[in-house]
PDB file of C-alpha atoms and ligand atoms in Angstrom:
ATOM      1  CA  MET T   1     -67.953 -21.211   5.940  1.00  0.00           C
ATOM      2  CA  THR T   2     -67.573 -22.457   2.368  1.00  0.00           C
ATOM      3  CA  GLU T   3     -71.158 -21.608   1.457  1.00  0.00           C
ATOM      4  CA  ASN T   4     -70.798 -18.136   2.902  1.00  0.00           C
ATOM      5  CA  SER T   5     -67.591 -17.383   1.043  1.00  0.00           C
ATOM      6  CA  LEU T   6     -69.288 -18.366  -2.250  1.00  0.00           C
ATOM      7  CA  LYS T   7     -72.056 -15.816  -1.793  1.00  0.00           C
ATOM      8  CA  LYS T   8     -70.356 -13.155  -3.920  1.00  0.00           C
ATOM      9  CA  TYR T   9     -69.613 -15.676  -6.659  1.00  0.00           C
ATOM     10  CA  ARG T  10     -73.237 -16.763  -6.786  1.00  0.00           C
ATOM     11  CA  GLU T  11     -74.692 -13.262  -6.614  1.00  0.00           C
ATOM     12  CA  LYS T  12     -72.759 -12.220  -9.727  1.00  0.00           C
ATOM     13  CA  ARG T  13     -74.098 -15.078 -11.834  1.00  0.00           C
ATOM     14  CA  ASN T  14     -77.365 -16.416 -13.226  1.00  0.00           C
ATOM     15  CA  PHE T  15     -76.943 -20.197 -13.263  1.00  0.00           C
ATOM     16  CA  GLU T  16     -79.783 -20.667 -15.714  1.00  0.00           C
ATOM     17  CA  LYS T  17     -77.720 -18.728 -18.234  1.00  0.00           C
ATOM     18  CA  THR T  18     -74.076 -19.546 -17.514  1.00  0.00           C
ATOM     19  CA  PRO T  19     -72.546 -23.035 -17.745  1.00  0.00           C
ATOM     20  CA  GLU T  20     -70.238 -22.209 -14.806  1.00  0.00           C
ATOM     21  CA  PRO T  21     -70.354 -24.576 -11.806  1.00  0.00           C
ATOM     22  CA  PHE T  22     -72.369 -23.825  -8.670  1.00  0.00           C
ATOM     23  CA  THR T  23     -70.918 -26.226  -6.099  1.00  0.00           C
ATOM     24  CA  SER T  24     -67.743 -27.275  -4.307  1.00  0.00           C
ATOM     25  CA  GLU T  25     -68.038 -31.044  -4.535  1.00  0.00           C
ATOM     26  CA  LYS T  26     -64.819 -32.045  -6.295  1.00  0.00           C
ATOM     27  CA  ILE T  27     -62.635 -31.461  -3.237  1.00  0.00           C
ATOM     28  CA  SER T  28     -59.182 -33.030  -3.595  1.00  0.00           C
ATOM     29  CA  PRO T  29     -58.766 -36.108  -1.381  1.00  0.00           C
ATOM     30  CA  ASP T  30     -55.017 -35.592  -0.973  1.00  0.00           C
ATOM     31  CA  LYS T  31     -52.823 -32.733  -2.211  1.00  0.00           C
ATOM     32  CA  PRO T  32     -54.472 -29.346  -2.765  1.00  0.00           C
ATOM     33  CA  ARG T  33     -54.639 -28.212  -6.377  1.00  0.00           C
ATOM     34  CA  PHE T  34     -54.256 -25.026  -8.353  1.00  0.00           C
ATOM     35  CA  VAL T  35     -55.580 -23.923 -11.704  1.00  0.00           C
ATOM     36  CA  VAL T  36     -54.730 -21.131 -14.106  1.00  0.00           C
ATOM     37  CA  GLN T  37     -57.577 -20.345 -16.454  1.00  0.00           C
ATOM     38  CA  LYS T  38     -57.044 -18.244 -19.568  1.00  0.00           C
ATOM     39  CA  HIS T  39     -60.118 -16.063 -19.850  1.00  0.00           C
ATOM     40  CA  ASN T  40     -60.848 -14.108 -22.968  1.00  0.00           C
ATOM     41  CA  ALA T  41     -63.374 -11.725 -21.366  1.00  0.00           C
ATOM     42  CA  SER T  42     -63.769  -8.042 -22.304  1.00  0.00           C
ATOM     43  CA  LYS T  43     -60.042  -7.988 -21.521  1.00  0.00           C
ATOM     44  CA  LEU T  44     -57.895 -11.106 -21.874  1.00  0.00           C
ATOM     45  CA  HIS T  45     -56.451 -12.217 -18.513  1.00  0.00           C
ATOM     46  CA  TYR T  46     -55.434 -15.299 -16.562  1.00  0.00           C
ATOM     47  CA  ASP T  47     -57.217 -16.397 -13.370  1.00  0.00           C
ATOM     48  CA  PHE T  48     -54.947 -17.984 -10.781  1.00  0.00           C
ATOM     49  CA  ARG T  49     -56.815 -20.130  -8.239  1.00  0.00           C
ATOM     50  CA  LEU T  50     -55.676 -22.150  -5.230  1.00  0.00           C
ATOM     51  CA  GLU T  51     -57.698 -24.848  -3.483  1.00  0.00           C
ATOM     52  CA  VAL T  52     -57.960 -23.708   0.153  1.00  0.00           C
ATOM     53  CA  ASN T  53     -60.486 -25.035   2.687  1.00  0.00           C
ATOM     54  CA  GLY T  54     -63.136 -26.093   0.199  1.00  0.00           C
ATOM     55  CA  VAL T  55     -63.016 -23.087  -2.138  1.00  0.00           C
ATOM     56  CA  LEU T  56     -60.742 -21.694  -4.833  1.00  0.00           C
ATOM     57  CA  LYS T  57     -59.002 -18.538  -3.617  1.00  0.00           C
ATOM     58  CA  SER T  58     -58.676 -16.430  -6.772  1.00  0.00           C
ATOM     59  CA  TRP T  59     -56.615 -13.661  -8.331  1.00  0.00           C
ATOM     60  CA  ALA T  60     -56.896 -12.212 -11.846  1.00  0.00           C
ATOM     61  CA  ILE T  61     -53.468 -11.814 -13.468  1.00  0.00           C
ATOM     62  CA  PRO T  62     -53.833  -9.294 -16.336  1.00  0.00           C
ATOM     63  CA  LYS T  63     -50.474 -10.211 -17.927  1.00  0.00           C
ATOM     64  CA  GLY T  64     -50.475 -13.872 -16.897  1.00  0.00           C
ATOM     65  CA  PRO T  65     -47.881 -15.812 -14.896  1.00  0.00           C
ATOM     66  CA  SER T  66     -44.186 -15.856 -15.828  1.00  0.00           C
ATOM     67  CA  THR T  67     -41.326 -18.307 -15.354  1.00  0.00           C
ATOM     68  CA  ASP T  68     -38.885 -15.368 -15.049  1.00  0.00           C
ATOM     69  CA  PRO T  69     -38.147 -14.216 -11.471  1.00  0.00           C
ATOM     70  CA  GLY T  70     -37.508 -10.731 -12.860  1.00  0.00           C
ATOM     71  CA  GLN T  71     -41.134 -10.390 -13.993  1.00  0.00           C
ATOM     72  CA  LYS T  72     -43.499  -9.297 -11.244  1.00  0.00           C
ATOM     73  CA  ARG T  73     -47.084  -9.709 -12.364  1.00  0.00           C
ATOM     74  CA  LEU T  74     -49.985  -7.733 -10.919  1.00  0.00           C
ATOM     75  CA  ALA T  75     -52.541 -10.040  -9.245  1.00  0.00           C
ATOM     76  CA  VAL T  76     -55.991  -8.647  -8.500  1.00  0.00           C
ATOM     77  CA  PRO T  77     -57.921 -10.577  -5.823  1.00  0.00           C
ATOM     78  CA  THR T  78     -61.341 -11.753  -7.015  1.00  0.00           C
ATOM     79  CA  GLU T  79     -64.197 -13.568  -5.316  1.00  0.00           C
ATOM     80  CA  ASP T  80     -63.758 -17.147  -4.046  1.00  0.00           C
ATOM     81  CA  HIS T  81     -64.846 -19.692  -6.641  1.00  0.00           C
ATOM     82  CA  PRO T  82     -66.361 -23.147  -5.988  1.00  0.00           C
ATOM     83  CA  ILE T  83     -63.950 -26.081  -6.202  1.00  0.00           C
ATOM     84  CA  ASP T  84     -65.826 -27.450  -9.208  1.00  0.00           C
ATOM     85  CA  TYR T  85     -64.529 -24.472 -11.196  1.00  0.00           C
ATOM     86  CA  ILE T  86     -61.136 -26.208 -11.254  1.00  0.00           C
ATOM     87  CA  ASP T  87     -61.821 -27.994 -14.548  1.00  0.00           C
ATOM     88  CA  PHE T  88     -64.251 -25.510 -16.074  1.00  0.00           C
ATOM     89  CA  GLU T  89     -63.697 -24.682 -19.728  1.00  0.00           C
ATOM     90  CA  GLY T  90     -66.229 -23.257 -22.094  1.00  0.00           C
ATOM     91  CA  ILE T  91     -68.095 -20.184 -23.157  1.00  0.00           C
ATOM     92  CA  ILE T  92     -69.764 -17.793 -20.740  1.00  0.00           C
ATOM     93  CA  PRO T  93     -72.510 -16.360 -22.952  1.00  0.00           C
ATOM     94  CA  GLU T  94     -72.763 -12.712 -23.933  1.00  0.00           C
ATOM     95  CA  GLY T  95     -74.571 -10.573 -21.354  1.00  0.00           C
ATOM     96  CA  ASN T  96     -73.342 -12.663 -18.399  1.00  0.00           C
ATOM     97  CA  TYR T  97     -70.708 -11.767 -15.822  1.00  0.00           C
ATOM     98  CA  GLY T  98     -67.257 -12.518 -17.299  1.00  0.00           C
ATOM     99  CA  ALA T  99     -68.704 -13.276 -20.746  1.00  0.00           C
ATOM    100  CA  GLY T 100     -66.115 -14.912 -22.992  1.00  0.00           C
ATOM    101  CA  THR T 101     -64.105 -18.101 -23.438  1.00  0.00           C
ATOM    102  CA  VAL T 102     -62.349 -19.947 -20.605  1.00  0.00           C
ATOM    103  CA  ILE T 103     -59.701 -22.669 -20.963  1.00  0.00           C
ATOM    104  CA  VAL T 104     -57.736 -24.543 -18.302  1.00  0.00           C
ATOM    105  CA  TRP T 105     -54.324 -23.166 -19.252  1.00  0.00           C
ATOM    106  CA  ASP T 106     -52.567 -25.053 -16.443  1.00  0.00           C
ATOM    107  CA  THR T 107     -53.420 -27.158 -13.417  1.00  0.00           C
ATOM    108  CA  GLY T 108     -51.719 -29.439 -10.917  1.00  0.00           C
ATOM    109  CA  THR T 109     -51.012 -29.665  -7.211  1.00  0.00           C
ATOM    110  CA  TYR T 110     -49.244 -27.252  -4.903  1.00  0.00           C
ATOM    111  CA  ARG T 111     -47.361 -27.358  -1.628  1.00  0.00           C
ATOM    112  CA  ASN T 112     -47.670 -24.600   0.933  1.00  0.00           C
ATOM    113  CA  LEU T 113     -44.229 -23.315   1.922  1.00  0.00           C
ATOM    114  CA  SER T 114     -45.468 -20.264   3.833  1.00  0.00           C
ATOM    115  CA  GLU T 115     -43.736 -19.439   7.094  1.00  0.00           C
ATOM    116  CA  LYS T 116     -43.934 -16.782   9.738  1.00  0.00           C
ATOM    117  CA  ASP T 117     -41.039 -16.283  12.171  1.00  0.00           C
ATOM    118  CA  GLY T 118     -39.539 -19.571  10.978  1.00  0.00           C
ATOM    119  CA  HIS T 119     -42.715 -21.609  11.571  1.00  0.00           C
ATOM    120  CA  LYS T 120     -45.005 -23.117   8.937  1.00  0.00           C
ATOM    121  CA  ILE T 121     -48.367 -21.385   8.675  1.00  0.00           C
ATOM    122  CA  ASN T 122     -51.536 -22.532   6.903  1.00  0.00           C
ATOM    123  CA  MET T 123     -52.797 -21.096   3.624  1.00  0.00           C
ATOM    124  CA  GLU T 124     -55.609 -19.062   5.152  1.00  0.00           C
ATOM    125  CA  GLU T 125     -53.184 -17.373   7.522  1.00  0.00           C
ATOM    126  CA  SER T 126     -50.636 -16.710   4.792  1.00  0.00           C
ATOM    127  CA  ILE T 127     -53.312 -15.158   2.547  1.00  0.00           C
ATOM    128  CA  ASN T 128     -54.527 -12.966   5.415  1.00  0.00           C
ATOM    129  CA  LYS T 129     -50.953 -11.952   6.080  1.00  0.00           C
ATOM    130  CA  GLY T 130     -50.470 -11.097   2.385  1.00  0.00           C
ATOM    131  CA  HIS T 131     -47.504 -13.374   1.804  1.00  0.00           C
ATOM    132  CA  VAL T 132     -48.072 -16.787   0.210  1.00  0.00           C
ATOM    133  CA  ASP T 133     -45.151 -19.052  -0.685  1.00  0.00           C
ATOM    134  CA  ILE T 134     -46.021 -22.112  -2.739  1.00  0.00           C
ATOM    135  CA  TRP T 135     -44.391 -24.815  -4.820  1.00  0.00           C
ATOM    136  CA  LEU T 136     -46.333 -25.619  -7.992  1.00  0.00           C
ATOM    137  CA  GLU T 137     -46.375 -29.006  -9.701  1.00  0.00           C
ATOM    138  CA  GLY T 138     -48.283 -28.090 -12.841  1.00  0.00           C
ATOM    139  CA  HIS T 139     -48.018 -29.194 -16.449  1.00  0.00           C
ATOM    140  CA  LYS T 140     -46.510 -25.817 -17.333  1.00  0.00           C
ATOM    141  CA  LEU T 141     -45.836 -23.925 -14.106  1.00  0.00           C
ATOM    142  CA  LYS T 142     -43.334 -25.592 -11.797  1.00  0.00           C
ATOM    143  CA  GLY T 143     -41.316 -24.591  -8.779  1.00  0.00           C
ATOM    144  CA  GLY T 144     -41.561 -21.819  -6.245  1.00  0.00           C
ATOM    145  CA  TYR T 145     -43.971 -18.927  -6.639  1.00  0.00           C
ATOM    146  CA  ALA T 146     -45.002 -16.176  -4.265  1.00  0.00           C
ATOM    147  CA  LEU T 147     -48.115 -14.038  -4.010  1.00  0.00           C
ATOM    148  CA  ILE T 148     -47.308 -10.892  -2.103  1.00  0.00           C
ATOM    149  CA  ARG T 149     -49.538  -8.025  -0.986  1.00  0.00           C
ATOM    150  CA  THR T 150     -47.722  -4.738  -1.135  1.00  0.00           C
ATOM    151  CA  GLY T 151     -48.389  -0.989  -1.203  1.00  0.00           C
ATOM    152  CA  LYS T 152     -49.996   1.239   1.414  1.00  0.00           C
ATOM    153  CA  GLY T 153     -53.499   2.223   2.527  1.00  0.00           C
ATOM    154  CA  ASN T 154     -55.909   2.331  -0.425  1.00  0.00           C
ATOM    155  CA  ARG T 155     -53.047   1.578  -2.767  1.00  0.00           C
ATOM    156  CA  LYS T 156     -52.545  -2.046  -1.722  1.00  0.00           C
ATOM    157  CA  PHE T 157     -52.072  -4.592  -4.467  1.00  0.00           C
ATOM    158  CA  TRP T 158     -50.790  -8.127  -4.946  1.00  0.00           C
ATOM    159  CA  LEU T 159     -47.951  -9.403  -7.104  1.00  0.00           C
ATOM    160  CA  LEU T 160     -47.357 -12.915  -8.435  1.00  0.00           C
ATOM    161  CA  LEU T 161     -43.704 -13.768  -8.873  1.00  0.00           C
ATOM    162  CA  LYS T 162     -41.518 -16.731  -9.719  1.00  0.00           C
ATOM    163  CA  LYS T 163     -38.944 -17.584  -7.075  1.00  0.00           C
ATOM    164  CA  LYS T 164     -35.328 -18.091  -8.088  1.00  0.00           C
ATOM    165  CA  ASP T 165     -34.858 -21.851  -8.300  1.00  0.00           C
ATOM    166  CA  GLU T 166     -33.962 -24.545 -10.817  1.00  0.00           C
ATOM    167  CA  LYS T 167     -37.420 -24.294 -12.400  1.00  0.00           C
ATOM    168  CA  ALA T 168     -37.007 -20.605 -13.256  1.00  0.00           C
ATOM    169  CA  ASP T 169     -36.561 -19.748 -16.951  1.00  0.00           C
ATOM    170  CA  ILE T 170     -35.765 -16.211 -18.029  1.00  0.00           C
ATOM    171  CA  VAL T 171     -35.691 -16.975 -21.753  1.00  0.00           C
ATOM    172  CA  LYS T 172     -38.902 -18.752 -22.603  1.00  0.00           C
ATOM    173  CA  ASP T 173     -42.289 -16.988 -22.698  1.00  0.00           C
ATOM    174  CA  ILE T 174     -44.538 -19.800 -21.574  1.00  0.00           C
ATOM    175  CA  LEU T 175     -47.723 -17.884 -22.431  1.00  0.00           C
ATOM    176  CA  ILE T 176     -46.673 -17.786 -26.098  1.00  0.00           C
ATOM    177  CA  ASP T 177     -44.961 -21.194 -26.263  1.00  0.00           C
ATOM    178  CA  ARG T 178     -47.830 -23.047 -24.598  1.00  0.00           C
ATOM    179  CA  PRO T 179     -51.129 -21.271 -25.348  1.00  0.00           C
ATOM    180  CA  GLU T 180     -53.256 -24.447 -25.218  1.00  0.00           C
ATOM    181  CA  SER T 181     -55.535 -25.980 -22.617  1.00  0.00           C
ATOM    182  CA  VAL T 182     -53.875 -28.772 -20.635  1.00  0.00           C
ATOM    183  CA  LEU T 183     -57.240 -30.584 -20.526  1.00  0.00           C
ATOM    184  CA  SER T 184     -58.378 -30.426 -24.140  1.00  0.00           C
ATOM    185  CA  GLY T 185     -55.357 -29.169 -26.096  1.00  0.00           C
ATOM    186  CA  ARG T 186     -57.565 -26.427 -27.516  1.00  0.00           C
ATOM    187  CA  THR T 187     -56.573 -22.766 -27.631  1.00  0.00           C
ATOM    188  CA  ILE T 188     -58.936 -19.839 -27.012  1.00  0.00           C
ATOM    189  CA  GLU T 189     -58.912 -19.295 -30.784  1.00  0.00           C
ATOM    190  CA  ASP T 190     -59.992 -22.917 -31.390  1.00  0.00           C
ATOM    191  CA  ILE T 191     -63.113 -22.350 -29.302  1.00  0.00           C
ATOM    192  CA  LEU T 192     -64.038 -18.856 -30.556  1.00  0.00           C
TER     193      LEU T 192
HETATM  194 MN1  LIG K 201     -61.657 -14.134 -15.203  1.00  0.00          MN
END
């Protein structure tokens, strides 16, 4: 199942030319993890990924995540990534898919809070249903977040939003305050 869901990821890339990981070996032994990668590709964006059943379920967030519950951020689903992508930082060379600099902007563990009719449901089911409720324990992102599929027919899209809780912050812009990698302390500009 894992191998099959990585087909798209692998088809888009030439692993002789990109330093990006190929495999899903670094599976978390206990709590599932998330990562937000800042990716300075042709257009700067943030990639939000959740460890689910041996892969990283992925969404591109053009404007990045927010700590303000009033800010709904568009989230564009992208292909599943291998687990080993979770700590990938570096430069995808010119001419390759997603060429540009990647840093691990935030990472940590998450808890699945998703429910349906008052019962807990697993991550795969909540993603299929288009309503994911999670609690993030990151270095930067903390508290409740939701990923919600909305719209109709061909006009369906996902939104990432901060839930209203004690971790919400409507004042601070975390993307500006904390631009650095949580792994290396480097910013995109440091690597360019
Ligand atoms: Mn990306």
